[in-house]
Tab-separated table of C-alpha atoms in Angstrom:
chain	number	residue	atom	x	y	z
A	13	UNK	CA	-37.313	7.066	49.390
A	14	UNK	CA	-35.787	6.340	45.944
A	15	UNK	CA	-36.953	8.343	42.979
A	16	UNK	CA	-39.315	6.392	40.681
A	17	UNK	CA	-38.967	7.533	37.057
A	18	UNK	CA	-42.303	8.606	35.636
A	19	UNK	CA	-42.003	6.207	32.682
A	20	UNK	CA	-41.511	3.178	34.958
A	21	UNK	CA	-44.980	1.818	35.679
A	22	UNK	CA	-43.580	-1.438	37.082
A	23	UNK	CA	-41.860	0.485	39.881
A	24	UNK	CA	-45.066	2.447	40.468
A	25	UNK	CA	-47.272	-0.623	40.840
A	26	UNK	CA	-44.666	-2.390	42.973
A	27	UNK	CA	-45.302	0.402	45.454
A	28	UNK	CA	-49.101	0.426	45.153
A	29	UNK	CA	-50.056	-3.230	44.569
A	30	UNK	CA	-46.883	-5.253	45.175
A	31	UNK	CA	-48.654	-8.623	45.466
A	32	UNK	CA	-50.881	-8.212	42.415
A	33	UNK	CA	-50.042	-10.649	39.607
A	34	UNK	CA	-48.231	-8.907	36.759
A	35	UNK	CA	-47.093	-11.778	34.527
A	36	UNK	CA	-48.089	-15.438	34.276
A	37	UNK	CA	-45.743	-17.367	31.981
A	38	UNK	CA	-47.878	-20.223	30.643
A	39	UNK	CA	-44.851	-22.100	29.299
A	40	UNK	CA	-43.072	-22.496	32.636
A	41	UNK	CA	-45.896	-21.750	35.070
A	42	UNK	CA	-43.908	-18.879	36.612
A	43	UNK	CA	-45.997	-16.135	38.193
A	44	UNK	CA	-44.447	-12.725	38.860
A	45	UNK	CA	-46.095	-10.165	41.129
A	46	UNK	CA	-45.355	-6.505	40.524
A	47	UNK	CA	-42.924	-6.565	43.442
A	48	UNK	CA	-41.102	-9.575	41.981
A	49	UNK	CA	-41.001	-8.100	38.472
A	50	UNK	CA	-39.683	-4.814	39.871
A	51	UNK	CA	-36.953	-6.586	41.835
A	52	UNK	CA	-35.878	-8.661	38.842
A	53	UNK	CA	-35.719	-5.586	36.604
A	54	UNK	CA	-33.555	-3.889	39.247
A	55	UNK	CA	-31.172	-6.845	39.473
A	56	UNK	CA	-30.978	-7.063	35.693
A	57	UNK	CA	-30.185	-3.344	35.480
A	58	UNK	CA	-27.368	-3.916	37.957
A	59	UNK	CA	-26.099	-6.909	35.968
A	60	UNK	CA	-26.079	-4.840	32.772
A	61	UNK	CA	-24.233	-2.033	34.552
A	62	UNK	CA	-21.596	-4.531	35.666
A	63	UNK	CA	-21.072	-5.332	31.985
A	64	UNK	CA	-20.432	-1.670	31.219
A	65	UNK	CA	-23.841	-0.951	29.707
A	66	UNK	CA	-25.253	2.512	30.294
A	67	UNK	CA	-27.188	5.342	28.760
A	68	UNK	CA	-27.592	5.099	24.998
A	69	UNK	CA	-26.144	1.587	24.699
A	70	UNK	CA	-28.172	-1.008	22.831
A	71	UNK	CA	-29.134	-4.400	24.265
A	72	UNK	CA	-30.456	-6.951	21.757
A	73	UNK	CA	-32.908	-9.713	22.663
A	74	UNK	CA	-33.349	-12.874	20.579
A	75	UNK	CA	-35.939	-14.970	22.374
A	76	UNK	CA	-39.376	-16.477	22.139
A	77	UNK	CA	-42.116	-14.997	24.317
A	78	UNK	CA	-41.389	-14.839	28.027
A	79	UNK	CA	-41.201	-12.476	31.015
A	80	UNK	CA	-37.619	-11.592	30.054
A	81	UNK	CA	-38.946	-9.143	27.457
A	82	UNK	CA	-40.456	-6.980	30.188
A	83	UNK	CA	-37.604	-7.487	32.650
A	84	UNK	CA	-35.207	-6.251	29.992
A	85	UNK	CA	-37.482	-3.430	28.815
A	86	UNK	CA	-37.640	-1.875	32.273
A	87	UNK	CA	-34.030	-2.692	33.194
A	88	UNK	CA	-32.892	-0.831	30.077
A	89	UNK	CA	-35.215	2.043	30.911
A	90	UNK	CA	-33.668	2.427	34.344
A	91	UNK	CA	-30.216	2.726	32.747
A	92	UNK	CA	-31.241	4.853	29.784
A	93	UNK	CA	-30.172	1.947	27.565
A	94	UNK	CA	-32.049	0.974	24.403
A	95	UNK	CA	-33.792	-2.371	23.909
A	96	UNK	CA	-33.432	-4.017	20.503
A	97	UNK	CA	-36.010	-6.849	20.079
A	98	UNK	CA	-35.003	-9.256	17.287
A	99	UNK	CA	-37.263	-11.305	15.034
A	100	UNK	CA	-36.254	-14.893	15.797
A	101	UNK	CA	-37.542	-16.074	12.430
A	102	UNK	CA	-34.820	-14.191	10.563
A	103	UNK	CA	-31.807	-15.991	9.123
A	104	UNK	CA	-28.357	-15.282	10.562
A	105	UNK	CA	-27.338	-12.941	7.679
A	106	UNK	CA	-30.523	-10.909	8.227
A	107	UNK	CA	-29.861	-10.700	11.962
A	108	UNK	CA	-26.256	-9.759	11.307
A	109	UNK	CA	-27.363	-6.811	9.162
A	110	UNK	CA	-29.570	-5.517	11.993
A	111	UNK	CA	-26.870	-5.939	14.638
A	112	UNK	CA	-24.195	-4.359	12.482
A	113	UNK	CA	-26.542	-1.425	11.902
A	114	UNK	CA	-27.433	-1.004	15.588
A	115	UNK	CA	-24.159	-2.215	17.212
A	116	UNK	CA	-25.506	-3.586	20.506
A	117	UNK	CA	-23.258	-3.977	23.536
A	118	UNK	CA	-24.923	-7.263	24.491
A	119	UNK	CA	-27.028	-9.981	22.858
A	120	UNK	CA	-29.429	-11.697	25.275
A	121	UNK	CA	-30.752	-14.914	23.747
A	122	UNK	CA	-32.693	-18.109	24.377
A	123	UNK	CA	-30.675	-21.291	24.647
A	124	UNK	CA	-32.538	-22.471	21.552
A	125	UNK	CA	-30.881	-19.695	19.558
A	126	UNK	CA	-27.379	-20.351	20.885
A	127	UNK	CA	-25.988	-21.432	17.499
A	128	UNK	CA	-27.265	-18.299	15.776
A	129	UNK	CA	-26.024	-16.094	18.639
A	130	UNK	CA	-22.562	-17.609	18.435
A	131	UNK	CA	-22.382	-16.887	14.698
A	132	UNK	CA	-23.306	-13.245	15.315
A	133	UNK	CA	-20.110	-12.631	17.330
A	134	UNK	CA	-21.477	-10.179	19.899
A	135	UNK	CA	-21.115	-10.445	23.703
A	136	UNK	CA	-23.850	-12.812	24.882
A	137	UNK	CA	-26.045	-13.628	27.874
A	138	UNK	CA	-28.055	-16.855	27.633
A	139	UNK	CA	-31.621	-17.401	28.890
A	140	UNK	CA	-33.013	-20.810	29.780
A	141	UNK	CA	-36.495	-20.052	31.081
A	142	UNK	CA	-37.305	-21.887	34.275
A	143	UNK	CA	-33.727	-23.042	34.925
A	144	UNK	CA	-32.434	-21.322	38.091
A	145	UNK	CA	-28.904	-22.267	37.076
A	146	UNK	CA	-28.995	-20.572	33.696
A	147	UNK	CA	-26.494	-17.862	32.840
A	148	UNK	CA	-29.247	-15.235	32.915
A	149	UNK	CA	-30.472	-16.272	36.363
A	150	UNK	CA	-26.921	-16.448	37.728
A	151	UNK	CA	-26.297	-12.911	36.473
A	152	UNK	CA	-29.378	-11.657	38.319
A	153	UNK	CA	-28.474	-13.522	41.499
A	154	UNK	CA	-24.909	-12.162	41.536
A	155	UNK	CA	-25.835	-8.594	40.630
A	156	UNK	CA	-24.566	-5.779	42.870
A	157	UNK	CA	-27.001	-3.164	44.225
A	158	UNK	CA	-29.002	-1.488	41.490
A	159	UNK	CA	-27.762	1.895	40.264
A	160	UNK	CA	-29.886	5.001	40.652
A	161	UNK	CA	-32.316	5.268	37.715
A	162	UNK	CA	-31.481	7.719	34.956
A	163	UNK	CA	-33.435	10.937	34.585
A	164	UNK	CA	-35.066	10.570	31.175
A	165	UNK	CA	-37.613	12.501	29.128
A	166	UNK	CA	-40.266	11.389	26.684
A	167	UNK	CA	-37.818	12.157	23.873
A	168	UNK	CA	-35.262	9.588	25.035
A	169	UNK	CA	-35.092	6.369	23.028
A	170	UNK	CA	-36.581	3.268	24.656
A	171	UNK	CA	-36.284	0.795	21.770
A	172	UNK	CA	-35.325	0.351	18.160
A	173	UNK	CA	-37.687	-2.018	16.335
A	174	UNK	CA	-36.670	-3.144	12.860
A	175	UNK	CA	-39.531	-3.219	10.390
A	176	UNK	CA	-39.815	-5.822	7.681
A	177	UNK	CA	-40.222	-3.641	4.527
A	178	UNK	CA	-41.415	-5.068	1.269
A	179	UNK	CA	-38.008	-4.672	-0.414
A	180	UNK	CA	-34.449	-3.987	0.632
A	181	UNK	CA	-33.041	-4.074	4.151
A	182	UNK	CA	-35.230	-3.474	7.227
A	183	UNK	CA	-35.244	-0.063	8.879
A	184	UNK	CA	-34.914	0.478	12.619
A	185	UNK	CA	-37.899	2.512	13.794
A	186	UNK	CA	-36.963	4.616	16.814
A	187	UNK	CA	-39.407	4.116	19.709
A	188	UNK	CA	-39.224	6.764	22.438
A	189	UNK	CA	-40.440	6.565	26.021
A	190	UNK	CA	-43.032	9.147	25.044
A	191	UNK	CA	-44.351	6.941	22.264
A	192	UNK	CA	-44.781	4.059	24.710
A	193	UNK	CA	-46.578	6.339	27.175
A	194	UNK	CA	-48.951	7.837	24.602
A	195	UNK	CA	-49.778	4.370	23.277
A	196	UNK	CA	-50.806	3.336	26.795
A	197	UNK	CA	-53.041	6.415	27.025
A	198	UNK	CA	-54.432	6.258	23.478
A	199	UNK	CA	-55.106	2.528	23.508
A	200	UNK	CA	-55.801	1.848	27.152
A	201	UNK	CA	-58.931	3.979	27.423
A	202	UNK	CA	-60.954	2.680	24.423
A	203	UNK	CA	-59.737	-0.895	25.063
A	204	UNK	CA	-61.308	-0.687	28.544
A	205	UNK	CA	-58.033	-1.627	30.269
A	206	UNK	CA	-58.065	-1.454	34.085
A	207	UNK	CA	-56.156	-3.044	36.984
A	208	UNK	CA	-58.629	-5.938	36.695
A	209	UNK	CA	-57.708	-6.643	33.063
A	210	UNK	CA	-56.294	-10.099	32.288
A	211	UNK	CA	-54.900	-10.435	28.768
A	212	UNK	CA	-53.772	-13.519	26.893
A	213	UNK	CA	-50.685	-12.448	24.892
A	214	UNK	CA	-50.081	-14.614	21.820
A	215	UNK	CA	-48.358	-12.364	19.274
A	216	UNK	CA	-44.543	-12.441	19.298
A	217	UNK	CA	-43.150	-9.909	21.757
A	218	UNK	CA	-40.390	-8.781	19.392
A	219	UNK	CA	-43.223	-7.210	17.395
A	220	UNK	CA	-44.975	-4.001	18.426
A	221	UNK	CA	-48.339	-5.781	18.280
A	222	UNK	CA	-47.262	-8.333	20.861
A	223	UNK	CA	-45.482	-5.865	23.092
A	224	UNK	CA	-47.965	-2.997	22.950
A	225	UNK	CA	-51.395	-4.454	22.016
A	226	UNK	CA	-52.170	-4.624	24.809
A	227	UNK	CA	-49.367	-5.968	27.012
A	228	UNK	CA	-47.621	-2.731	27.951
A	229	UNK	CA	-50.903	-0.817	28.395
A	230	UNK	CA	-52.145	-3.621	30.681
A	231	UNK	CA	-48.990	-3.406	32.807
A	232	UNK	CA	-49.282	0.394	32.745
A	233	UNK	CA	-52.759	0.032	34.290
A	234	UNK	CA	-51.623	-2.544	36.858
A	235	UNK	CA	-53.381	-5.506	35.230
A	236	UNK	CA	-52.176	-9.009	34.409
A	237	UNK	CA	-50.761	-10.545	31.222
A	238	UNK	CA	-50.637	-14.269	30.477
A	239	UNK	CA	-47.837	-15.016	28.039
A	240	UNK	CA	-48.112	-17.854	25.528
A	241	UNK	CA	-44.663	-18.815	24.245
A	242	UNK	CA	-45.892	-19.626	20.720
A	243	UNK	CA	-49.452	-19.400	19.434
A	244	UNK	CA	-51.544	-22.567	19.288
A	245	UNK	CA	-55.236	-22.120	18.373
A	246	UNK	CA	-56.546	-24.995	20.499
A	247	UNK	CA	-54.477	-23.991	23.524
A	248	UNK	CA	-55.567	-20.367	23.149
A	249	UNK	CA	-59.241	-21.406	23.122
A	250	UNK	CA	-58.641	-23.556	26.208
A	251	UNK	CA	-57.101	-20.587	28.041
A	252	UNK	CA	-59.920	-18.219	27.082
A	253	UNK	CA	-62.479	-20.819	28.222
A	254	UNK	CA	-60.804	-21.406	31.602
A	255	UNK	CA	-62.660	-19.496	34.363
A	256	UNK	CA	-59.655	-19.872	36.678
A	257	UNK	CA	-57.561	-17.739	34.298
A	258	UNK	CA	-60.324	-15.143	33.900
A	259	UNK	CA	-59.106	-13.744	30.573
A	260	UNK	CA	-60.852	-10.489	29.686
A	261	UNK	CA	-58.734	-9.242	26.755
A	262	UNK	CA	-57.258	-10.742	23.615
A	263	UNK	CA	-55.496	-9.194	20.635
A	264	UNK	CA	-54.238	-10.723	17.400
A	265	UNK	CA	-53.795	-10.122	13.708
A	266	UNK	CA	-56.491	-11.777	11.541
A	267	UNK	CA	-54.676	-15.106	11.080
A	268	UNK	CA	-54.949	-16.363	14.703
A	269	UNK	CA	-58.663	-15.543	14.725
A	270	UNK	CA	-59.002	-17.441	11.462
A	271	UNK	CA	-57.126	-20.468	12.816
A	272	UNK	CA	-59.133	-20.481	16.062
A	273	UNK	CA	-62.493	-20.309	14.299
A	274	UNK	CA	-61.454	-23.245	12.077
A	275	UNK	CA	-60.440	-25.309	15.121
A	276	UNK	CA	-62.797	-28.076	16.365
A	277	UNK	CA	-62.876	-26.474	19.837
A	278	UNK	CA	-64.223	-23.124	18.603
A	279	UNK	CA	-67.962	-23.812	18.757
A	280	UNK	CA	-67.741	-25.205	22.294
A	281	UNK	CA	-65.354	-22.585	23.658
A	282	UNK	CA	-66.580	-20.333	26.492
A	283	UNK	CA	-65.941	-16.816	25.213
A	284	UNK	CA	-68.263	-15.101	27.682
A	285	UNK	CA	-65.558	-13.418	29.781
A	286	UNK	CA	-63.945	-11.564	26.860
A	287	UNK	CA	-64.577	-7.832	27.208
A	288	UNK	CA	-62.363	-6.841	24.279
A	289	UNK	CA	-61.098	-8.924	21.370
A	290	UNK	CA	-58.971	-6.637	19.231
A	291	UNK	CA	-57.751	-7.231	15.707
A	292	UNK	CA	-55.290	-5.255	13.603
A	293	UNK	CA	-52.086	-5.486	11.635
A	294	UNK	CA	-53.814	-6.282	8.315
A	295	UNK	CA	-57.273	-5.934	6.761
A	296	UNK	CA	-59.568	-8.499	8.370
A	297	UNK	CA	-61.806	-10.560	6.099
A	298	UNK	CA	-65.519	-10.044	6.734
A	299	UNK	CA	-65.938	-13.823	7.064
A	300	UNK	CA	-63.693	-13.726	10.152
A	301	UNK	CA	-65.523	-10.735	11.652
A	302	UNK	CA	-68.928	-12.296	11.047
A	303	UNK	CA	-67.962	-15.722	12.413
A	304	UNK	CA	-66.685	-14.292	15.702
A	305	UNK	CA	-69.624	-11.925	15.978
A	306	UNK	CA	-71.972	-14.898	15.631
A	307	UNK	CA	-70.289	-16.378	18.717
A	308	UNK	CA	-71.055	-13.166	20.637
A	309	UNK	CA	-67.581	-11.629	20.237
A	310	UNK	CA	-67.555	-8.610	17.928
A	311	UNK	CA	-63.925	-8.062	16.944
A	312	UNK	CA	-62.797	-4.514	17.670
A	313	UNK	CA	-60.665	-3.422	14.755
A	314	UNK	CA	-57.833	-0.954	14.915
A	315	UNK	CA	-55.019	0.230	12.733
A	316	UNK	CA	-51.424	1.038	13.481
A	317	UNK	CA	-47.816	0.283	12.619
A	318	UNK	CA	-44.452	0.052	14.342
A	319	UNK	CA	-43.815	3.709	13.610
A	320	UNK	CA	-47.027	4.773	15.396
A	321	UNK	CA	-46.224	2.893	18.641
A	322	UNK	CA	-48.500	1.243	17.250
A	323	UNK	CA	-52.068	2.473	17.829
A	324	UNK	CA	-53.375	5.045	15.359
A	325	UNK	CA	-57.094	4.338	15.021
A	326	UNK	CA	-59.540	2.126	16.870
A	327	UNK	CA	-63.177	1.163	16.561
A	328	UNK	CA	-65.103	1.590	19.793
A	329	UNK	CA	-66.711	-1.634	20.993
A	330	UNK	CA	-70.151	-0.006	20.752
A	331	UNK	CA	-69.659	0.467	16.989
A	332	UNK	CA	-68.159	-2.953	16.240
A	333	UNK	CA	-71.367	-4.349	14.715
A	334	UNK	CA	-72.710	-1.131	13.167
A	335	UNK	CA	-69.394	-0.367	11.462
A	336	UNK	CA	-68.163	-3.881	10.769
A	337	UNK	CA	-64.981	-3.739	8.694
A	338	UNK	CA	-63.961	-0.281	9.910
A	339	UNK	CA	-60.713	0.458	11.759
A	340	UNK	CA	-62.556	3.194	13.662
A	341	UNK	CA	-61.444	6.771	14.132
A	342	UNK	CA	-58.215	8.447	15.121
A	343	UNK	CA	-57.314	7.911	18.757
A	344	UNK	CA	-57.501	10.764	21.219
A	345	UNK	CA	-54.030	12.317	20.901
A	346	UNK	CA	-53.609	11.510	17.210
A	347	UNK	CA	-54.568	13.197	13.931
A	348	UNK	CA	-55.037	11.537	10.540
A	349	UNK	CA	-55.517	12.611	6.929
A	350	UNK	CA	-56.273	10.698	3.730
A	351	UNK	CA	-54.633	12.302	0.708
A	352	UNK	CA	-54.307	11.768	-3.036
A	353	UNK	CA	-51.083	11.619	-5.029
A	354	UNK	CA	-50.884	15.433	-5.001
A	355	UNK	CA	-51.125	15.544	-1.205
A	356	UNK	CA	-54.664	16.943	-1.204
A	357	UNK	CA	-57.312	15.614	1.171
A	358	UNK	CA	-59.737	13.262	-0.560
A	359	UNK	CA	-63.508	13.654	-0.016
A	360	UNK	CA	-65.488	11.112	2.051
A	361	UNK	CA	-65.569	7.802	0.210
A	362	UNK	CA	-62.442	8.553	-1.778
A	363	UNK	CA	-59.393	6.318	-1.499
A	364	UNK	CA	-55.986	7.765	-0.730
A	365	UNK	CA	-52.901	7.280	1.401
A	366	UNK	CA	-53.334	7.483	5.164
A	367	UNK	CA	-51.121	10.071	6.893
A	368	UNK	CA	-50.779	10.418	10.655
A	369	UNK	CA	-49.343	12.894	13.173
A	370	UNK	CA	-49.087	12.993	16.970
A	371	UNK	CA	-46.866	12.396	20.014
A	372	UNK	CA	-47.119	8.633	19.367
A	373	UNK	CA	-45.206	8.891	16.070
A	374	UNK	CA	-41.585	7.857	15.604
A	375	UNK	CA	-39.040	10.664	15.202
A	376	UNK	CA	-37.399	8.585	12.470
A	377	UNK	CA	-35.227	5.625	11.600
A	378	UNK	CA	-31.950	4.559	13.185
A	379	UNK	CA	-28.988	5.600	11.016
A	380	UNK	CA	-31.346	6.402	8.125
A	381	UNK	CA	-31.740	10.209	7.786
A	382	UNK	CA	-32.739	9.955	4.117
A	383	UNK	CA	-35.437	7.362	4.829
A	384	UNK	CA	-36.668	9.550	7.690
A	385	UNK	CA	-36.905	12.584	5.410
A	386	UNK	CA	-38.798	10.620	2.732
A	387	UNK	CA	-41.310	9.330	5.260
A	388	UNK	CA	-42.585	12.716	6.446
A	389	UNK	CA	-44.299	15.714	4.872
A	390	UNK	CA	-44.701	18.717	7.172
A	391	UNK	CA	-44.625	16.409	10.190
A	392	UNK	CA	-47.169	13.950	8.753
A	393	UNK	CA	-45.967	10.346	8.518
A	394	UNK	CA	-46.689	8.561	5.238
A	395	UNK	CA	-48.061	5.177	6.300
A	396	UNK	CA	-48.145	3.409	2.931
A	397	UNK	CA	-51.710	2.253	3.620
A	398	UNK	CA	-54.621	2.929	1.302
A	399	UNK	CA	-57.735	4.030	3.186
A	400	UNK	CA	-61.083	5.788	2.932
A	401	UNK	CA	-63.436	7.509	5.361
A	402	UNK	CA	-67.196	7.316	5.347
A	403	UNK	CA	-69.526	10.252	5.910
A	404	UNK	CA	-69.287	9.782	9.702
A	405	UNK	CA	-65.499	9.844	9.677
A	406	UNK	CA	-64.936	6.118	10.232
A	407	UNK	CA	-61.741	4.868	8.593
A	408	UNK	CA	-61.604	1.754	6.422
A	409	UNK	CA	-58.182	0.351	5.585
A	410	UNK	CA	-58.453	-0.765	1.989
A	411	UNK	CA	-55.034	-2.393	1.656
A	412	UNK	CA	-51.334	-1.774	1.671
A	413	UNK	CA	-50.738	0.950	-0.917
A	414	UNK	CA	-47.961	-1.129	-2.471
A	415	UNK	CA	-50.084	-4.289	-2.661
A	416	UNK	CA	-52.534	-2.535	-4.971
A	417	UNK	CA	-52.267	-3.412	-8.662
A	418	UNK	CA	-53.751	-1.786	-11.760
A	419	UNK	CA	-55.780	-3.885	-14.183
A	420	UNK	CA	-56.992	-2.216	-17.360
A	421	UNK	CA	-56.473	1.197	-15.760
A	422	UNK	CA	-58.516	0.317	-12.666
A	423	UNK	CA	-57.078	0.092	-9.146
A	424	UNK	CA	-57.582	-3.304	-7.508
A	425	UNK	CA	-57.072	-3.720	-3.770
A	426	UNK	CA	-56.317	-7.373	-2.916
A	427	UNK	CA	-58.045	-7.237	0.473
A	428	UNK	CA	-61.399	-6.602	-1.238
A	429	UNK	CA	-60.992	-9.679	-3.443
A	430	UNK	CA	-59.717	-11.766	-0.518
A	431	UNK	CA	-62.901	-10.918	1.390
A	432	UNK	CA	-64.880	-12.542	-1.407
A	433	UNK	CA	-62.605	-15.585	-1.547
A	434	UNK	CA	-63.114	-16.225	2.163
A	435	UNK	CA	-66.859	-16.546	1.520
A	436	UNK	CA	-66.174	-19.856	-0.260
A	437	UNK	CA	-66.751	-22.635	2.322
A	438	UNK	CA	-63.894	-24.797	1.006
A	439	UNK	CA	-61.267	-22.036	1.372
A	440	UNK	CA	-58.998	-22.283	4.417
A	441	UNK	CA	-56.658	-19.441	3.439
A	442	UNK	CA	-56.257	-17.078	0.497
A	443	UNK	CA	-54.186	-14.238	-0.901
A	444	UNK	CA	-54.251	-12.147	-4.076
A	445	UNK	CA	-51.256	-10.696	-5.896
A	446	UNK	CA	-51.023	-8.748	-9.148
A	447	UNK	CA	-49.172	-10.481	-11.985
A	448	UNK	CA	-48.120	-9.074	-15.405
A	449	UNK	CA	-50.590	-9.431	-18.278
A	450	UNK	CA	-49.961	-8.350	-21.874
A	451	UNK	CA	-53.512	-7.112	-22.465
A	452	UNK	CA	-54.494	-5.581	-19.130
A	453	UNK	CA	-51.102	-4.653	-17.687
A	454	UNK	CA	-51.766	-6.677	-14.539
A	455	UNK	CA	-54.386	-9.166	-13.422
A	456	UNK	CA	-55.104	-10.941	-10.165
A	457	UNK	CA	-53.635	-14.301	-9.206
A	458	UNK	CA	-55.499	-16.058	-6.385
A	459	UNK	CA	-53.322	-18.270	-4.204
A	460	UNK	CA	-55.601	-20.561	-2.191
A	461	UNK	CA	-55.259	-23.175	0.520
A	462	UNK	CA	-58.133	-25.664	0.457
A	463	UNK	CA	-59.662	-26.968	3.677
A	464	UNK	CA	-58.738	-30.567	4.435
A	465	UNK	CA	-60.443	-32.990	2.021
A	466	UNK	CA	-62.352	-30.122	0.353
A	467	UNK	CA	-63.057	-30.284	-3.379
A	468	UNK	CA	-62.458	-26.925	-5.057
A	469	UNK	CA	-61.219	-26.126	-8.549
A	470	UNK	CA	-60.192	-22.970	-10.386
A	471	UNK	CA	-63.515	-22.660	-12.208
A	472	UNK	CA	-65.438	-22.793	-8.922
A	473	UNK	CA	-63.426	-19.881	-7.556
A	474	UNK	CA	-63.770	-17.717	-10.654
A	475	UNK	CA	-67.528	-18.344	-10.954
A	476	UNK	CA	-67.997	-17.323	-7.311
A	477	UNK	CA	-66.017	-14.120	-7.846
A	478	UNK	CA	-67.914	-13.223	-11.041
A	479	UNK	CA	-71.086	-13.088	-8.979
A	480	UNK	CA	-69.567	-10.813	-6.342
A	481	UNK	CA	-67.051	-8.510	-8.035
A	482	UNK	CA	-66.617	-6.234	-11.023
A	483	UNK	CA	-65.010	-8.207	-13.834
A	484	UNK	CA	-61.674	-6.363	-13.642
A	485	UNK	CA	-61.341	-7.434	-9.984
A	486	UNK	CA	-61.972	-11.122	-10.669
A	487	UNK	CA	-58.743	-13.147	-10.533
A	488	UNK	CA	-57.710	-14.431	-13.937
A	489	UNK	CA	-55.858	-17.407	-12.520
A	490	UNK	CA	-56.083	-19.582	-9.403
A	491	UNK	CA	-53.330	-21.745	-7.923
A	492	UNK	CA	-53.644	-24.076	-4.956
A	493	UNK	CA	-50.910	-24.464	-2.341
A	494	UNK	CA	-50.524	-26.333	0.934
A	495	UNK	CA	-49.760	-23.237	3.019
A	496	UNK	CA	-49.274	-19.498	2.573
A	497	UNK	CA	-45.971	-17.977	3.697
A	498	UNK	CA	-46.484	-15.844	6.791
A	499	UNK	CA	-44.269	-13.820	9.086
A	500	UNK	CA	-44.105	-14.331	12.845
A	501	UNK	CA	-47.207	-12.197	13.457
A	502	UNK	CA	-49.290	-14.072	10.894
A	503	UNK	CA	-49.223	-11.609	8.001
A	504	UNK	CA	-49.056	-13.167	4.539
A	505	UNK	CA	-45.667	-12.508	2.927
A	506	UNK	CA	-46.831	-11.350	-0.478
A	507	UNK	CA	-43.293	-10.570	-1.566
A	508	UNK	CA	-42.556	-14.316	-1.309
A	509	UNK	CA	-45.626	-15.095	-3.391
A	510	UNK	CA	-44.436	-12.574	-5.989
A	511	UNK	CA	-41.039	-14.268	-6.084
A	512	UNK	CA	-42.645	-17.685	-6.475
A	513	UNK	CA	-45.206	-16.798	-9.135
A	514	UNK	CA	-43.787	-13.681	-10.825
A	515	UNK	CA	-40.049	-14.120	-10.330
A	516	UNK	CA	-39.500	-10.842	-8.464
A	517	UNK	CA	-40.364	-9.472	-5.056
A	518	UNK	CA	-40.974	-6.010	-6.502
A	519	UNK	CA	-44.524	-4.813	-5.647
A	520	UNK	CA	-46.899	-3.926	-8.432
A	521	UNK	CA	-46.890	-0.247	-7.333
A	522	UNK	CA	-43.549	1.391	-6.511
């Protein structure tokens, strides 16, 4: 009997439940059992070997959501190769920087990205999902017998995921096999993931939220993931409502929840089968939490980042109403601290920077020893997030540390002000940035998207805020736009707002 590497849960489930559905690709209708997924990963590993790819080599993937992400993840794992998921929203020069930094041996790409792939000048393998004659499918069909899997440890590198920092070039966070395993353990238990779990995956799979909240933990448990190629709020509500699909789990950043609750189908959607609806990636406005809770779906908040694989904290479902707005407590095999500028722990209620330590934490950044050294203090990772804990130890993410601005000597956290803006019925979307002010140093600028045909003026917004916030937190100016710039996961790109309205992408706090 062949040896099954302990990190390879696809091979494990192919032996235990070969006919159980692993992946349903909603775009093409393809359905892969664990046996089929295992066989395709084996053939892909053989095809990569035939191209000279082996242990330590990087394989880049530029593609929209599809089963190929998981075929390539486990094919690379069997060879000891390293997967490099690429953000397909990046421009060619941005992609070129990442590839020149990571030097992959192969670029696997969607046919839709063929022009960009050609400009990047790396060896290529083209995907055309659903086409049995595509280059990718021909490579699998012609592959020789699969090589014996590599003997790896938890310290071996599984992926390099480039993070979008607020300034400068992105950094490649090293993701080990151990990090992936501990995320499955840390997240799978409180998210109630079992072999019966069926998750609708809508976040982009090049992002740790799409790949690991909860897709990899679901596959680790032997459950089923339904992959949506690109997020559509109406289609997502249709899928969740469909009893034939039987969706039990959903995860997104706040924006998809916001777009779904604003969709005409929301009030009539059947949400009764959802056991867990998780939200993370950014502070979630209370208006979003309360709207979903009113439909019988308390959103279970969590916190994490690429460097933490990603789960760091999570709110248990039983506390979702009692502790609305909290990101929960540290997960089982993880430790956290909240410290002030001197590195001292702050008392309950105090705001400081969140630090984290555990086996789920990155060992560092690819080719960036100085950035790695700056990011750690005595083994604790500096997250760059401002947070507080209440008397019971529940964590509340206040905002990104670098999104904070100082007005008249007082710290202002945009997420707090944005919560108040979302209470205004005419507001479809909102963001706050700090802008220079001669008297106060900085003041808030509210950037707002009105709901269709809604009447809302600057004075209306400021009067609402004056009744809800201390005066120094009230935005001094309001501008209205058609849409807020967002990245592929739905986070507002505040650096682009700073460029547009301040003339620089430099955060208020450096």
